[in-house]
mmCIF file of C-alpha atoms in Angstrom:
data_model
loop_
_atom_site.group_PDB
_atom_site.id
_atom_site.type_symbol
_atom_site.label_atom_id
_atom_site.label_comp_id
_atom_site.label_asym_id
_atom_site.label_seq_id
_atom_site.Cartn_x
_atom_site.Cartn_y
_atom_site.Cartn_z
ATOM 1 C CA UNK A 20 111.718 62.452 114.217
ATOM 2 C CA UNK A 21 110.545 60.685 111.074
ATOM 3 C CA UNK A 22 111.354 61.928 107.580
ATOM 4 C CA UNK A 23 107.755 62.954 107.035
ATOM 5 C CA UNK A 24 107.747 65.142 110.126
ATOM 6 C CA UNK A 25 111.019 66.839 109.148
ATOM 7 C CA UNK A 26 109.697 67.605 105.644
ATOM 8 C CA UNK A 27 106.417 68.859 107.066
ATOM 9 C CA UNK A 28 108.237 71.027 109.584
ATOM 10 C CA UNK A 29 110.405 72.475 106.793
ATOM 11 C CA UNK A 30 107.372 73.288 104.654
ATOM 12 C CA UNK A 31 105.609 74.977 107.568
ATOM 13 C CA UNK A 32 108.737 77.025 108.333
ATOM 14 C CA UNK A 33 108.932 78.171 104.702
ATOM 15 C CA UNK A 34 105.271 79.169 104.625
ATOM 16 C CA UNK A 35 105.569 81.077 107.908
ATOM 17 C CA UNK A 36 108.629 82.962 106.668
ATOM 18 C CA UNK A 37 106.948 84.233 103.483
ATOM 19 C CA UNK A 38 105.118 87.188 105.089
ATOM 20 C CA UNK A 39 108.490 88.408 106.378
ATOM 21 C CA UNK A 40 109.751 88.464 102.788
ATOM 22 C CA UNK A 41 106.587 90.165 101.557
ATOM 23 C CA UNK A 42 106.900 93.138 103.948
ATOM 24 C CA UNK A 43 109.597 95.079 102.063
ATOM 25 C CA UNK A 44 107.921 94.417 98.705
ATOM 26 C CA UNK A 45 104.589 95.586 100.109
ATOM 27 C CA UNK A 46 106.293 98.737 101.385
ATOM 28 C CA UNK A 47 107.715 99.389 97.899
ATOM 29 C CA UNK A 48 104.294 98.876 96.331
ATOM 30 C CA UNK A 49 102.769 101.266 98.876
ATOM 31 C CA UNK A 50 105.424 103.858 98.018
ATOM 32 C CA UNK A 51 104.902 103.413 94.263
ATOM 33 C CA UNK A 52 101.121 103.671 94.722
ATOM 34 C CA UNK A 53 101.475 106.986 96.581
ATOM 35 C CA UNK A 54 103.803 108.314 93.862
ATOM 36 C CA UNK A 55 101.476 107.061 91.107
ATOM 37 C CA UNK A 56 98.502 108.778 92.739
ATOM 38 C CA UNK A 57 100.411 112.082 92.782
ATOM 39 C CA UNK A 58 101.462 111.681 89.141
ATOM 40 C CA UNK A 59 98.035 110.485 87.994
ATOM 41 C CA UNK A 60 95.155 111.355 90.355
ATOM 42 C CA UNK A 61 92.928 108.789 88.586
ATOM 43 C CA UNK A 62 95.350 105.982 89.542
ATOM 44 C CA UNK A 63 93.313 103.102 90.964
ATOM 45 C CA UNK A 64 95.830 100.347 91.621
ATOM 46 C CA UNK A 65 98.462 98.146 90.059
ATOM 47 C CA UNK A 66 97.829 95.518 87.440
ATOM 48 C CA UNK A 67 99.795 92.303 86.924
ATOM 49 C CA UNK A 68 98.395 92.229 83.371
ATOM 50 C CA UNK A 69 99.914 95.658 82.630
ATOM 51 C CA UNK A 70 103.140 94.469 84.263
ATOM 52 C CA UNK A 71 103.233 91.439 81.974
ATOM 53 C CA UNK A 72 102.643 93.664 78.946
ATOM 54 C CA UNK A 73 105.464 95.972 80.050
ATOM 55 C CA UNK A 74 107.776 92.981 80.524
ATOM 56 C CA UNK A 75 107.095 91.629 77.019
ATOM 57 C CA UNK A 76 106.681 94.871 75.054
ATOM 58 C CA UNK A 77 109.341 96.116 72.631
ATOM 59 C CA UNK A 78 110.435 99.751 72.965
ATOM 60 C CA UNK A 79 112.425 101.941 70.573
ATOM 61 C CA UNK A 80 113.793 104.555 72.981
ATOM 62 C CA UNK A 81 116.441 102.456 74.716
ATOM 63 C CA UNK A 82 119.463 100.519 73.555
ATOM 64 C CA UNK A 83 119.095 98.606 70.306
ATOM 65 C CA UNK A 84 120.292 95.317 71.820
ATOM 66 C CA UNK A 85 117.788 95.520 74.713
ATOM 67 C CA UNK A 86 114.445 96.602 73.222
ATOM 68 C CA UNK A 87 112.429 94.718 75.880
ATOM 69 C CA UNK A 88 112.775 93.310 79.380
ATOM 70 C CA UNK A 89 112.667 89.854 77.777
ATOM 71 C CA UNK A 90 115.919 90.689 75.969
ATOM 72 C CA UNK A 91 117.795 89.760 79.147
ATOM 73 C CA UNK A 92 115.184 88.295 81.482
ATOM 74 C CA UNK A 93 113.452 86.008 78.996
ATOM 75 C CA UNK A 94 109.753 85.578 78.365
ATOM 76 C CA UNK A 95 109.327 83.303 81.407
ATOM 77 C CA UNK A 96 110.325 85.237 84.550
ATOM 78 C CA UNK A 97 110.466 81.903 86.412
ATOM 79 C CA UNK A 98 113.505 80.891 84.334
ATOM 80 C CA UNK A 99 117.012 82.334 84.349
ATOM 81 C CA UNK A 100 117.883 84.909 81.724
ATOM 82 C CA UNK A 101 121.072 86.075 80.050
ATOM 83 C CA UNK A 102 122.439 89.521 79.213
ATOM 84 C CA UNK A 103 123.713 90.298 75.693
ATOM 85 C CA UNK A 104 127.254 89.882 77.067
ATOM 86 C CA UNK A 105 126.379 86.377 78.281
ATOM 87 C CA UNK A 106 126.049 87.032 82.014
ATOM 88 C CA UNK A 107 123.422 84.864 83.722
ATOM 89 C CA UNK A 108 120.430 86.622 85.293
ATOM 90 C CA UNK A 109 118.603 84.951 88.183
ATOM 91 C CA UNK A 110 114.877 84.289 87.694
ATOM 92 C CA UNK A 111 112.795 87.402 88.329
ATOM 93 C CA UNK A 112 109.652 85.708 89.659
ATOM 94 C CA UNK A 113 109.205 85.873 93.426
ATOM 95 C CA UNK A 114 107.941 82.263 93.412
ATOM 96 C CA UNK A 115 111.382 81.103 92.270
ATOM 97 C CA UNK A 116 113.572 83.710 93.968
ATOM 98 C CA UNK A 117 111.628 84.745 97.108
ATOM 99 C CA UNK A 118 114.364 87.060 98.381
ATOM 100 C CA UNK A 119 114.103 89.325 95.321
ATOM 101 C CA UNK A 120 112.894 92.905 95.745
ATOM 102 C CA UNK A 121 113.567 93.114 99.481
ATOM 103 C CA UNK A 122 116.168 95.897 99.368
ATOM 104 C CA UNK A 123 114.516 99.131 98.147
ATOM 105 C CA UNK A 124 117.843 100.722 97.156
ATOM 106 C CA UNK A 125 118.743 97.700 95.036
ATOM 107 C CA UNK A 126 115.287 97.608 93.434
ATOM 108 C CA UNK A 127 115.544 101.291 92.530
ATOM 109 C CA UNK A 128 119.085 100.829 91.183
ATOM 110 C CA UNK A 129 117.919 98.104 88.811
ATOM 111 C CA UNK A 130 114.770 99.975 87.765
ATOM 112 C CA UNK A 131 116.888 103.055 87.029
ATOM 113 C CA UNK A 132 119.398 101.077 84.961
ATOM 114 C CA UNK A 133 117.003 98.749 83.170
ATOM 115 C CA UNK A 134 114.287 101.304 82.413
ATOM 116 C CA UNK A 135 116.844 103.610 80.823
ATOM 117 C CA UNK A 136 118.372 100.771 78.785
ATOM 118 C CA UNK A 137 115.030 99.326 77.633
ATOM 119 C CA UNK A 138 112.613 102.259 77.529
ATOM 120 C CA UNK A 139 115.153 105.055 77.115
ATOM 121 C CA UNK A 140 113.649 106.838 80.119
ATOM 122 C CA UNK A 141 112.813 106.353 83.778
ATOM 123 C CA UNK A 142 109.906 104.043 84.536
ATOM 124 C CA UNK A 143 106.863 105.720 86.048
ATOM 125 C CA UNK A 144 105.768 104.703 89.551
ATOM 126 C CA UNK A 145 102.785 102.923 87.979
ATOM 127 C CA UNK A 146 105.040 100.968 85.615
ATOM 128 C CA UNK A 147 107.272 99.956 88.524
ATOM 129 C CA UNK A 148 104.283 98.886 90.597
ATOM 130 C CA UNK A 149 102.639 97.012 87.733
ATOM 131 C CA UNK A 150 105.860 95.148 86.919
ATOM 132 C CA UNK A 151 106.573 94.318 90.570
ATOM 133 C CA UNK A 152 102.985 93.122 90.993
ATOM 134 C CA UNK A 153 103.403 90.842 87.972
ATOM 135 C CA UNK A 154 106.675 89.397 89.314
ATOM 136 C CA UNK A 155 105.124 88.904 92.760
ATOM 137 C CA UNK A 156 102.173 86.958 91.388
ATOM 138 C CA UNK A 157 104.202 84.431 89.390
#
């Protein structure tokens, strides 16, 4: 097989595997949408724009050294971040790290930890869905 055919075959395989990755994220978004609708009957869907705002916004209720998601994750979710202690954080954008957000328990663990550290409270289902939508569209 020529080099071109091997590269083409690899690209096709990657494209065909993407819906498999999307399934668990879609299930999480469906769950968050149902929870958001219960919490706010006027809920009409998630917004990547609101997710971006949440990611970049400074909050005063959490820890002083992590007032925003960008404190650790950086302003470009496609790039690696760094915690205040210096630990590297993998890129958050699905386009760079396509296996992110596939394990619901892990996603909830990190939302629980990070929302409390940044916002000083649990994230709402709408905030989770907006943020995940933003990360999925990058």
